[in-house]
Short mmCIF file of C-alpha atoms in Angstrom, two decimals:
data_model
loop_
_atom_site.label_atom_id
_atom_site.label_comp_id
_atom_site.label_asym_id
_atom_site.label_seq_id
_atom_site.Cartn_x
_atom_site.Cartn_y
_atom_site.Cartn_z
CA UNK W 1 155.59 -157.44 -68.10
CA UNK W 2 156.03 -153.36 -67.22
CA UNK W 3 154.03 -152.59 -64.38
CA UNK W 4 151.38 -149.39 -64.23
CA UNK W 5 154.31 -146.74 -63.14
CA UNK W 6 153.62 -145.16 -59.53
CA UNK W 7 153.74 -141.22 -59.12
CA UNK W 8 156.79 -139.79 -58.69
CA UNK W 9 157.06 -136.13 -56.79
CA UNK W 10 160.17 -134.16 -57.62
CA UNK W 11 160.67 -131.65 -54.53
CA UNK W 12 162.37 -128.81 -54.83
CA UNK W 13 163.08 -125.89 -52.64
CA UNK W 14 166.12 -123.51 -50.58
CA UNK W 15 163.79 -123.49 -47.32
CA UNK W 16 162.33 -126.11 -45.60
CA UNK W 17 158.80 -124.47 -45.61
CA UNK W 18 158.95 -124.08 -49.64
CA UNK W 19 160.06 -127.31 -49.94
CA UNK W 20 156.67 -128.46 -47.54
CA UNK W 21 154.99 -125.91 -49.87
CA UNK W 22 156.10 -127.51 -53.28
CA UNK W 23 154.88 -131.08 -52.04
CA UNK W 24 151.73 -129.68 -50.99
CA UNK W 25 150.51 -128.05 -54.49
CA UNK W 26 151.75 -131.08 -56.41
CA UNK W 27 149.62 -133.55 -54.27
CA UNK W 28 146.65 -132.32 -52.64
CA UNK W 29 144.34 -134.26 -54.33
CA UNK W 30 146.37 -137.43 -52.55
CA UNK W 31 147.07 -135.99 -49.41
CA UNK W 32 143.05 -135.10 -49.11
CA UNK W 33 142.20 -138.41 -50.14
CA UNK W 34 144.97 -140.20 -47.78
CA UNK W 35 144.10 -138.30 -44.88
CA UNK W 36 140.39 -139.61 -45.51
CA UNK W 37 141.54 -143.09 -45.66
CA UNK W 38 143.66 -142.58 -42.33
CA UNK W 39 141.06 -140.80 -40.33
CA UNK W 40 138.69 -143.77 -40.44
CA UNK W 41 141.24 -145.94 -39.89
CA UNK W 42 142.40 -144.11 -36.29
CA UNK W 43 138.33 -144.27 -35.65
CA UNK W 44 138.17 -147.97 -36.57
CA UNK W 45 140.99 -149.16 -34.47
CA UNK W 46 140.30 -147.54 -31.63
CA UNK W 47 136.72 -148.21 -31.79
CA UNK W 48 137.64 -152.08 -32.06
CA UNK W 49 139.90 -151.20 -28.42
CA UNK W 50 137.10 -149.66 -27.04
CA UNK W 51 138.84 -146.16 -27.01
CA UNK W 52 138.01 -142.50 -27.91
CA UNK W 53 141.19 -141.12 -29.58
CA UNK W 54 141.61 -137.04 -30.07
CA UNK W 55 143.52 -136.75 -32.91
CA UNK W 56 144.17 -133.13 -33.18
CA UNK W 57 145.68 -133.04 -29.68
CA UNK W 58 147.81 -135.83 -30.13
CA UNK W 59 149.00 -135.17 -33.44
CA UNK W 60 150.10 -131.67 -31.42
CA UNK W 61 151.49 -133.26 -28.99
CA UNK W 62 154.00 -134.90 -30.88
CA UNK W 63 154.41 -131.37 -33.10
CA UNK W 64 156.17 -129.83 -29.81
CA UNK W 65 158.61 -132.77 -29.74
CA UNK W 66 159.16 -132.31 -33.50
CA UNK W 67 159.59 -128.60 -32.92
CA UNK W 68 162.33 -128.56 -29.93
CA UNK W 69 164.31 -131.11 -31.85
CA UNK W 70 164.52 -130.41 -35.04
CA UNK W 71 162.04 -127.61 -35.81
CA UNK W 72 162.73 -127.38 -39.60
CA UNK W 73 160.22 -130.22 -39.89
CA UNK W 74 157.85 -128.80 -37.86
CA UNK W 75 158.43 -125.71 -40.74
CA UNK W 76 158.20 -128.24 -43.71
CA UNK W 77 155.05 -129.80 -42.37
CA UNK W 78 153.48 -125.93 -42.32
CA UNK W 79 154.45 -125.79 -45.70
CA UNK W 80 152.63 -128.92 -46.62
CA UNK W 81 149.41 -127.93 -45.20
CA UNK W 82 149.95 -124.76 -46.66
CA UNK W 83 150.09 -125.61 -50.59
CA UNK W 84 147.41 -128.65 -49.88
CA UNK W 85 144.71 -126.22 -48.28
CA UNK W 86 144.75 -128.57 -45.57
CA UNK W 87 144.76 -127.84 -41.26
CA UNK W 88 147.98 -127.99 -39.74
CA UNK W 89 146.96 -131.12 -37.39
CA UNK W 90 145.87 -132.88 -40.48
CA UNK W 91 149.37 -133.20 -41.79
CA UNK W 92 150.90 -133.45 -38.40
CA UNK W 93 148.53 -136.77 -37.90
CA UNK W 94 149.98 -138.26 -41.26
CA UNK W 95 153.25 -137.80 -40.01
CA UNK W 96 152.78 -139.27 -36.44
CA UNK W 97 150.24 -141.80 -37.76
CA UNK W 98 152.78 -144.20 -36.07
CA UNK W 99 152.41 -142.92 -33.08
CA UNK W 100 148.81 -142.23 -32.93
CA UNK W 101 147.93 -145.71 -33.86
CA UNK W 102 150.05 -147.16 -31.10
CA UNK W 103 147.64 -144.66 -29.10
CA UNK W 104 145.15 -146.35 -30.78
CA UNK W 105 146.01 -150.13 -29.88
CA UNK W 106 146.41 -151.32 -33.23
CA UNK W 107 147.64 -154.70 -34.21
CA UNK W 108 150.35 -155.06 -36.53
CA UNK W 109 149.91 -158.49 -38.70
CA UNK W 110 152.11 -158.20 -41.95
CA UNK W 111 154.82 -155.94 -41.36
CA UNK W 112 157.80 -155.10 -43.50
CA UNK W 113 160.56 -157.70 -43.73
CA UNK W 114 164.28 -156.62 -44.44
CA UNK W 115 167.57 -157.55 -45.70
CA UNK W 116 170.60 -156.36 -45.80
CA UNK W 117 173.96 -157.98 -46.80
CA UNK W 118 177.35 -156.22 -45.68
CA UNK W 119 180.38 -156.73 -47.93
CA UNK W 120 182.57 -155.02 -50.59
CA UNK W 121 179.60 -153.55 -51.86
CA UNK W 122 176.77 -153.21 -49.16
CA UNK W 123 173.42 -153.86 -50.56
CA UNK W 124 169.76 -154.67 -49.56
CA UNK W 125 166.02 -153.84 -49.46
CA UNK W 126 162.69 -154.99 -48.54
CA UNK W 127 158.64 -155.70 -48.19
CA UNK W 128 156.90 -152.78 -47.32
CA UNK W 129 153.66 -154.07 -46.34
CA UNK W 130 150.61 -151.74 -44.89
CA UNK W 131 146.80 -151.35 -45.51
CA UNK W 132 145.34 -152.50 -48.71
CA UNK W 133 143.09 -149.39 -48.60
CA UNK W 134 145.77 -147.01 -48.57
CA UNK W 135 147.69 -149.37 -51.69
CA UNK W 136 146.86 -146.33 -53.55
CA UNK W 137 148.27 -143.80 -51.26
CA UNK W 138 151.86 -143.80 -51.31
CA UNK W 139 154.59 -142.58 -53.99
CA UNK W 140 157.91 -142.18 -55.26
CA UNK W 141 160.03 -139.07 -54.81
CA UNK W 142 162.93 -137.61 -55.11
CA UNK W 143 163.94 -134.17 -52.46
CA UNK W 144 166.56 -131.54 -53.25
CA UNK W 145 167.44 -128.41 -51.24
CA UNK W 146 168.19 -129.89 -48.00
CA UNK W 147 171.37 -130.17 -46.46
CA UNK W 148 171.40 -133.86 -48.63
CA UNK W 149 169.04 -134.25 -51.72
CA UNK W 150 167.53 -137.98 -51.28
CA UNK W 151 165.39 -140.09 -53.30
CA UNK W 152 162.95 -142.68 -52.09
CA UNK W 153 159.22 -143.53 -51.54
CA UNK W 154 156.34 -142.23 -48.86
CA UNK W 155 153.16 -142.07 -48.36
CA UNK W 156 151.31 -139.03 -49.64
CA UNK W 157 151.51 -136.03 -47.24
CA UNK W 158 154.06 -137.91 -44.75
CA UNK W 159 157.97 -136.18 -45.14
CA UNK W 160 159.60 -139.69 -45.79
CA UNK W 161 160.14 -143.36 -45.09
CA UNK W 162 162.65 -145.50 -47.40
CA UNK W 163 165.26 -143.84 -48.97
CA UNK W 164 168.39 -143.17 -49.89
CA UNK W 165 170.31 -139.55 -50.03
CA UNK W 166 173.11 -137.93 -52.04
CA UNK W 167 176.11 -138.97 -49.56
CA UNK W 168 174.96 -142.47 -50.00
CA UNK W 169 173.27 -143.37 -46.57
CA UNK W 170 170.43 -145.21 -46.94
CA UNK W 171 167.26 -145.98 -44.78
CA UNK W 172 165.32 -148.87 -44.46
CA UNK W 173 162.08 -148.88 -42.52
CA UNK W 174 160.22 -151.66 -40.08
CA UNK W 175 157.88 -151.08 -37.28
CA UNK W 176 158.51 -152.77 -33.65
CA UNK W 177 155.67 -152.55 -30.92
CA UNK W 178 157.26 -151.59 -27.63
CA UNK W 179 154.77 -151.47 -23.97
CA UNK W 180 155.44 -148.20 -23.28
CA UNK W 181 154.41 -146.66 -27.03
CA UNK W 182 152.25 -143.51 -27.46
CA UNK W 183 151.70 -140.35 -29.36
CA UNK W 184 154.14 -138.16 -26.89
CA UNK W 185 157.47 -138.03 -29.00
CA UNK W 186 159.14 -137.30 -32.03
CA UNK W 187 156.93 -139.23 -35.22
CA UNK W 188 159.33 -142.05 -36.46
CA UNK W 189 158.60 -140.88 -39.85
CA UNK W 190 160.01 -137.63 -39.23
CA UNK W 191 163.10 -139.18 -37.55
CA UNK W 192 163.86 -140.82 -40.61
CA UNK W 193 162.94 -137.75 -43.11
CA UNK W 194 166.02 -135.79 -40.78
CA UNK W 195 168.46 -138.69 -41.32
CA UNK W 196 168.29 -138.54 -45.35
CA UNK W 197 167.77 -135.03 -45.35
CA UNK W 198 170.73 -134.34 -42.86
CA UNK W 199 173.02 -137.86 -42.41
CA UNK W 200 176.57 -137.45 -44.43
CA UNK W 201 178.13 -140.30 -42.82
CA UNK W 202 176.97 -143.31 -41.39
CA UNK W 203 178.13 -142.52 -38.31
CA UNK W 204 175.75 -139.26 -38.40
CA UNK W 205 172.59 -141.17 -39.45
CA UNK W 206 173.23 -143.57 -36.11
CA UNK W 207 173.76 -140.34 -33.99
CA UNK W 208 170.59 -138.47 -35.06
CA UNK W 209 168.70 -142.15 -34.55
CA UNK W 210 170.37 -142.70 -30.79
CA UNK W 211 169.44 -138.96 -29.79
CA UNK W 212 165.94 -139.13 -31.32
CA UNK W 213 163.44 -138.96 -28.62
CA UNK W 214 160.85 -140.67 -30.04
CA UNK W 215 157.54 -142.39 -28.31
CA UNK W 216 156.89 -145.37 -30.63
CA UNK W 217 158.98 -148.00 -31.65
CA UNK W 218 160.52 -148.54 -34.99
CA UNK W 219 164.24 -150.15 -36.06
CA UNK W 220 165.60 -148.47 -38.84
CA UNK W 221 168.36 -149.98 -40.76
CA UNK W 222 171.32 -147.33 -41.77
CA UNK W 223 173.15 -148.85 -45.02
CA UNK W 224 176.02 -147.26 -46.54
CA UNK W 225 178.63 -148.54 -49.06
CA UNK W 226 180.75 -150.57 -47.09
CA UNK W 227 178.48 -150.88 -43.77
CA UNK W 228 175.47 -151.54 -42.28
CA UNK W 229 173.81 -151.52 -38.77
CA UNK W 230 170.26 -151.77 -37.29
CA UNK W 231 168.95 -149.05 -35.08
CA UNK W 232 166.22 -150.10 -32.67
CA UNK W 233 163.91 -146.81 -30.94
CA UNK W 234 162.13 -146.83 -28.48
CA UNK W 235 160.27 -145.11 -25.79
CA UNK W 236 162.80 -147.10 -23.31
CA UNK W 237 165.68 -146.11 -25.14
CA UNK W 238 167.78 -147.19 -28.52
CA UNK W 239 170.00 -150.04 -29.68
CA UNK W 240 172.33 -150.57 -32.13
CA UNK W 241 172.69 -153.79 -33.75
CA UNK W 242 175.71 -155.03 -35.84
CA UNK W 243 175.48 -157.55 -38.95
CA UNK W 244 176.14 -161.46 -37.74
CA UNK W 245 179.46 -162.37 -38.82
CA UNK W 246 178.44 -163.42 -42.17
CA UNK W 247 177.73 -159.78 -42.84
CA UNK W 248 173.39 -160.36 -42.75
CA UNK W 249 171.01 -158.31 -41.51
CA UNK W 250 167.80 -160.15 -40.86
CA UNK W 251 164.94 -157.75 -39.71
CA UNK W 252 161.05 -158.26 -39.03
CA UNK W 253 159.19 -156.62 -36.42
CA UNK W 254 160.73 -157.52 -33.20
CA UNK W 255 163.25 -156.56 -30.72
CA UNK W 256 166.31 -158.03 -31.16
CA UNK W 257 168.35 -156.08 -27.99
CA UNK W 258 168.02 -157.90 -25.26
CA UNK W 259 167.04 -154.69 -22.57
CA UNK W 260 164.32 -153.66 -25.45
CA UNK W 261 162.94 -157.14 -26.14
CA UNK W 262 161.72 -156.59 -22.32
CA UNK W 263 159.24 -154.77 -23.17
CA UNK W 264 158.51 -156.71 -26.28
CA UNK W 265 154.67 -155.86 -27.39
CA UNK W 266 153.95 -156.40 -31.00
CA UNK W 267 155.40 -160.37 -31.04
CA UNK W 268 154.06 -161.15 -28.20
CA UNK W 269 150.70 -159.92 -30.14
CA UNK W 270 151.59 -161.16 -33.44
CA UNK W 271 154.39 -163.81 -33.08
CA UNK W 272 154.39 -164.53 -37.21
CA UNK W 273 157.66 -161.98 -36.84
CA UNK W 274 159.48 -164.85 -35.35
CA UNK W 275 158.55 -167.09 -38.13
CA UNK W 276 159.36 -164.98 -40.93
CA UNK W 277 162.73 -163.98 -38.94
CA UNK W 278 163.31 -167.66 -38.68
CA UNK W 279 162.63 -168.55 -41.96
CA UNK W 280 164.57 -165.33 -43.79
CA UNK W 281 167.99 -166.19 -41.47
CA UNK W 282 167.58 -169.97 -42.55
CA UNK W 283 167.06 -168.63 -46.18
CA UNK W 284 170.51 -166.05 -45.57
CA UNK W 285 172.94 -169.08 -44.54
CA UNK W 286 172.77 -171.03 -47.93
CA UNK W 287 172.76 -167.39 -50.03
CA UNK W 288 175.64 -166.88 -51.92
CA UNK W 289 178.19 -169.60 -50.52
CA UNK W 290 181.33 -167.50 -48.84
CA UNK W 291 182.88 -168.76 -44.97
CA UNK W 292 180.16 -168.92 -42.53
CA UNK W 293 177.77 -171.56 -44.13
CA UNK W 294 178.27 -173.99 -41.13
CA UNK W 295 176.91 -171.83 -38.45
CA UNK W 296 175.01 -173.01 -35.96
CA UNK W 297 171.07 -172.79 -36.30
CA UNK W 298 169.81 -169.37 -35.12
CA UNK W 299 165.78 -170.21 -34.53
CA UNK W 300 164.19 -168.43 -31.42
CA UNK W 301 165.00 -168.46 -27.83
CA UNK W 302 162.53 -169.90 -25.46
CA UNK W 303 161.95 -165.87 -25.02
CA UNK W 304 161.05 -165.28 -28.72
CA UNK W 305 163.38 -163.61 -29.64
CA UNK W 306 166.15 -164.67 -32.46
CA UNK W 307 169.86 -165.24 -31.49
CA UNK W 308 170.47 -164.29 -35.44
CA UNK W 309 172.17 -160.76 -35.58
CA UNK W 310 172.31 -159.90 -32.02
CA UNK W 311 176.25 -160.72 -31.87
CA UNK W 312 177.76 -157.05 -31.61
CA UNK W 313 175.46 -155.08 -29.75
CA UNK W 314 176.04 -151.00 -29.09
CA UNK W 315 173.39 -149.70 -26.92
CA UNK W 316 172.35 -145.94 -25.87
CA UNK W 317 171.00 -145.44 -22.90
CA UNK W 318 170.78 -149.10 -21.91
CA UNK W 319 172.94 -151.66 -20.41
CA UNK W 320 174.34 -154.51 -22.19
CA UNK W 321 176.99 -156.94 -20.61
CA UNK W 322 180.68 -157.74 -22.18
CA UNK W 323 180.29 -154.82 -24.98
CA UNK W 324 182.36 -152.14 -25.60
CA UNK W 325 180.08 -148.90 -25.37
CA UNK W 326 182.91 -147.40 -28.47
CA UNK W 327 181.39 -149.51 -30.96
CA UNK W 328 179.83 -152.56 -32.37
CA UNK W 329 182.62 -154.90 -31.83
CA UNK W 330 181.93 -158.02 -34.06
CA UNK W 331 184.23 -160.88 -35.64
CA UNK W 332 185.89 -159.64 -39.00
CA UNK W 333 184.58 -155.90 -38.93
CA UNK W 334 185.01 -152.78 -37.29
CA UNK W 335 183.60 -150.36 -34.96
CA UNK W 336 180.70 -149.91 -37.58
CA UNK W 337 180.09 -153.57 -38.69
CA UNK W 338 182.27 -153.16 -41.84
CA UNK W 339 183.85 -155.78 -43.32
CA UNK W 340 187.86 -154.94 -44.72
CA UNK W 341 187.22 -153.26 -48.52
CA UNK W 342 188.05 -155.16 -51.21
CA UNK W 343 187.09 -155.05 -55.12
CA UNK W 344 184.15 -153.90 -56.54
CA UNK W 345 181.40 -156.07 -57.70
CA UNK W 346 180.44 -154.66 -61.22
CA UNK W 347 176.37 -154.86 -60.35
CA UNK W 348 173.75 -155.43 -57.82
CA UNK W 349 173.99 -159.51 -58.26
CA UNK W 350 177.76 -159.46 -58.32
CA UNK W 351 178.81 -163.35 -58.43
CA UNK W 352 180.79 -163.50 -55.44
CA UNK W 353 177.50 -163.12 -53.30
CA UNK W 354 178.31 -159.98 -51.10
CA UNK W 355 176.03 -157.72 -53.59
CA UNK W 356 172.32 -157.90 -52.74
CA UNK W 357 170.38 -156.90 -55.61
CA UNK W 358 166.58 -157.17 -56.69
CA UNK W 359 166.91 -160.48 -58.14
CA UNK W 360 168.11 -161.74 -54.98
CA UNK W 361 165.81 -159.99 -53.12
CA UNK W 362 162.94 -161.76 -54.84
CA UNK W 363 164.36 -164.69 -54.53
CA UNK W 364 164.91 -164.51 -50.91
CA UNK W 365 161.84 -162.42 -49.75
CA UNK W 366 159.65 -164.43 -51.80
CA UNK W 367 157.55 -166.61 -49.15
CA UNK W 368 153.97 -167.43 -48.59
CA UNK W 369 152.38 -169.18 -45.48
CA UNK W 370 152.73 -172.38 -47.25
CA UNK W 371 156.61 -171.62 -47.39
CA UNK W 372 156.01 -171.26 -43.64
CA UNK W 373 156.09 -167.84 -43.10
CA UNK W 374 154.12 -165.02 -45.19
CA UNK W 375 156.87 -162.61 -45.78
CA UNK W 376 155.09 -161.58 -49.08
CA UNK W 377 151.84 -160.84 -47.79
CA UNK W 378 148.36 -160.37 -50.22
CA UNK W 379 145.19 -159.16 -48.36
CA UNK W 380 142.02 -161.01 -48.20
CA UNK W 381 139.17 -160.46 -50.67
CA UNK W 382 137.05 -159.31 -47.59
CA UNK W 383 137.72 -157.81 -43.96
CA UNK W 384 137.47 -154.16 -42.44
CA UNK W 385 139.42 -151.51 -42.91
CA UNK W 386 142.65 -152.21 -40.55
CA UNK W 387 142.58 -155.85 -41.37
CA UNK W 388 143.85 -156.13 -45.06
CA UNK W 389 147.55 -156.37 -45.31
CA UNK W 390 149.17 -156.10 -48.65
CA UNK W 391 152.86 -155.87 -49.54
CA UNK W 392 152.73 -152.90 -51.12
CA UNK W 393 156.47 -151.97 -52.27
CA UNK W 394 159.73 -153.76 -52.51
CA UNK W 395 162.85 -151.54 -52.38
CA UNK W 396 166.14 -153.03 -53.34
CA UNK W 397 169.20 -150.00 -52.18
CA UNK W 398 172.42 -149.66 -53.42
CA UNK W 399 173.89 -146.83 -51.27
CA UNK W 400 177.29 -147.08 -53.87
CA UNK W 401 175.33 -145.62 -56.39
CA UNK W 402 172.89 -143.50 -54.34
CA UNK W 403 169.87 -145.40 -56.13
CA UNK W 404 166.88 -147.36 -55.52
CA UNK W 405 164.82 -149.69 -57.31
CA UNK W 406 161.19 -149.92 -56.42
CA UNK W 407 159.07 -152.84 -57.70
CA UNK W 408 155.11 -151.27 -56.96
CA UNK W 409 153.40 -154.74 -55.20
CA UNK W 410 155.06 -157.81 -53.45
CA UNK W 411 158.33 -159.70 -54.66
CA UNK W 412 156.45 -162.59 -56.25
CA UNK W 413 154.88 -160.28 -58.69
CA UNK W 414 158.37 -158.54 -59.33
CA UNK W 415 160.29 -159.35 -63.04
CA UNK W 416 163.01 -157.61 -64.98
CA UNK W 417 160.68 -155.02 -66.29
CA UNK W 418 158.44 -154.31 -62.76
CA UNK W 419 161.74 -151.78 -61.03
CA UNK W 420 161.49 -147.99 -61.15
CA UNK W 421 165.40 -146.95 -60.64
CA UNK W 422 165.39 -143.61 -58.64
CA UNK W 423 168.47 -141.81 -58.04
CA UNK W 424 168.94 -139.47 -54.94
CA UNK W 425 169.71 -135.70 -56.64
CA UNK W 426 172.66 -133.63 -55.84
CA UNK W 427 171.64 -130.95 -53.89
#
């Protein structure tokens, strides 16, 4: 059965303020109605924390961080509010909405769940999940005039999120909660709009993430052809996280580096991260066959926090024991976490396992609370706003062929006719 197909914004423009421009005209309509949607919700969930939030000045605070590190997308947001006939802070809050909910207090229950599987052909995806209210409020796009043209999807009025761009480095998205976040630093979202606008390597992407200094936490998960690696941000610093030495990434919405994971704050809110972490790496070490089936069990430490994926650690600015600070030094891969090349799978679900396509995905990411963890999450008939979580997207990537497929809703509602391909343009 086809599903309804989602918006899709095609972005154009040789400056980054007529690009900001273009993607204001062709969505104001959204981007008023968004912003609606997100203004209440800052007022609910700081209301429910029994604190007075000022918006404009935060959402400017974080616009001088923007603007001494990278302050095309300080230009690019001007252009935004320019063709939606909307204020300046208004589109700098959607941007740092991140950031100003962390300001906020706000709980995270539901996050995005993600996979990734390195091999001759690196592959992966995953659950976006966020408010049911804003279910409507998001879209497909695809962005050419930047240094890369990328394709991916958003949320209406905010630069970028999941994606992958024209040199084949893709992004994949999930939020962490970290003690020291707050509305001071570079928005997360924009962090990630500079890697696929900018990244022509993987090693670039994982440079502009390191030297981001951003104020709220987030991991994001660079995947190229033949590599992968999860970068961790935070207020206290960044790490870099290798593949386990089956070539899985398993990521939820917890720290995984050990000198980050002290100051741990959304699982130690929300510990259902664990679970679905748990249950996804169990899921990972019977997918596909290949050596490395008869690993140990990698459940939680007594601390929370997962022994799967933290073999091969590279950290910036932090300290971590036995590591070489050149690279991610792991068994059977180099100083990026790539595994030696080797022949082609043909499609996403090659047969020999190492491809992870949407079928897979499904298959994998497909998980209830009665499965034990609710990695596919639906929102309850009733609640208020800030309450109702919803998978709203699932994103497989295939950085080989610069191209996404995005199934609109949850995995278990996903079939062969339920994918929008999108392909990121040449510039």
């Amino acid at each position: 059965m086809n599903s309804p197909r989602r918006t899709t914004l095609r972005i154009t423009g040789d400056t980054p303020r007529r690009r900001g421009e273009d993607r204001g005209r062709q969505a104001r309509a959204d981007i008023t109605r968004a912003w609606q949607v997100y203004e209440e919700l800052f007022a609910t969930v700081a209301a429910g924390n029994a604190r007075t939030l000022d918006v404009p000045a935060l959402a400017l605070r974080t616009v001088k961080a923007a603007r001494a590190w990278a302050p095309e997308l300080v230009a690019e947001m001007e252009g935004v509010a320019e063709g939606a006939g909307m204020p300046f802070w208004t589109i700098a809050a959607l941007n740092a909405r991140t950031e100003i909910l962390a300001e906020a207090g706000a709980p995270r229950t539901g996050e995005c769940s993600t996979l990734v599987r390195v091999g001759p052909r690196t592959t992966g995806g995953q659950c976006w999940d966020w408010h049911q209210e804003l279910a409507d409020a998001w879209h497909l796009q695809t962005v050419a005039g930047d240094a890369q043209g990328f394709a991916g999807i958003t949320e209406y009025g905010i630069l970028a999120k999941i994606g992958v761009n024209e040199a084949g480095v893709g992004v994949l998205f999930n939020i962490l909660g970290h003690a020291d976040d707050a509305a001071t630093g570079v928005p997360v979202h924009l962090v990630a709009r500079q890697v696929l606008g900018a990244a022509g390597s993987f090693a670039e992407a994982v440079g502009m993430l390191t030297g981001a200094p951003v104020s709220a936490s987030t991991v994001v998960t660079v995947v190229t052809a033949d590599r992968a690696a999860s970068v961790e941000l935070a207020p206290a610093g960044s790490a870099v996280v290798a593949p386990d030495d089956r070539g899985w990434l398993v990521r939820t919405n917890h720290f995984l580096a050990p000198a980050l994971a002290a100051g741990e704050l959304r699982g130690r809110r929300e510990p259902e991260t664990y679970d679905r972490h748990r249950l996804l790496t169990e899921r990972v070490l019977t997918h596909g066959g290949g050596p490395g089936t008869e690993e140990s069990d990698a459940g939680t430490s007594d601390a929370g926090t997962s022994d799967a994926g933290t073999s091969g650690l590279e950290t910036a600015g932090l300290e971590t024991a036995g590591l070489e600070t050149a690279g991610l030094e792991t068994a059977g891969r180099d100083a990026f976490g790539r595994h030696p090349s080797g022949p082609e799978p043909s499609g996403l679900d090659a047969s020999d396992g190492a491809a992870l396509g949407p079928e897979s995905l499904v298959g994998l990411l497909t998980a209830h609370r009665d499965d034990g963890a609710e990695v596919c999450c639906h929102a309850p008939a009733e609640g208020r706003l800030g309450s109702r979580w919803a998978t709203l997207a699932t994103v497989a990537v295939d950085p080989a062929e610069r191209r996404l497929r995005v199934h609109d809703g949850g995995p278990c509602s996903a079939g062969p006719g339920t994918w929008t391909p999108l392909t990121a343009p040449r510039r």
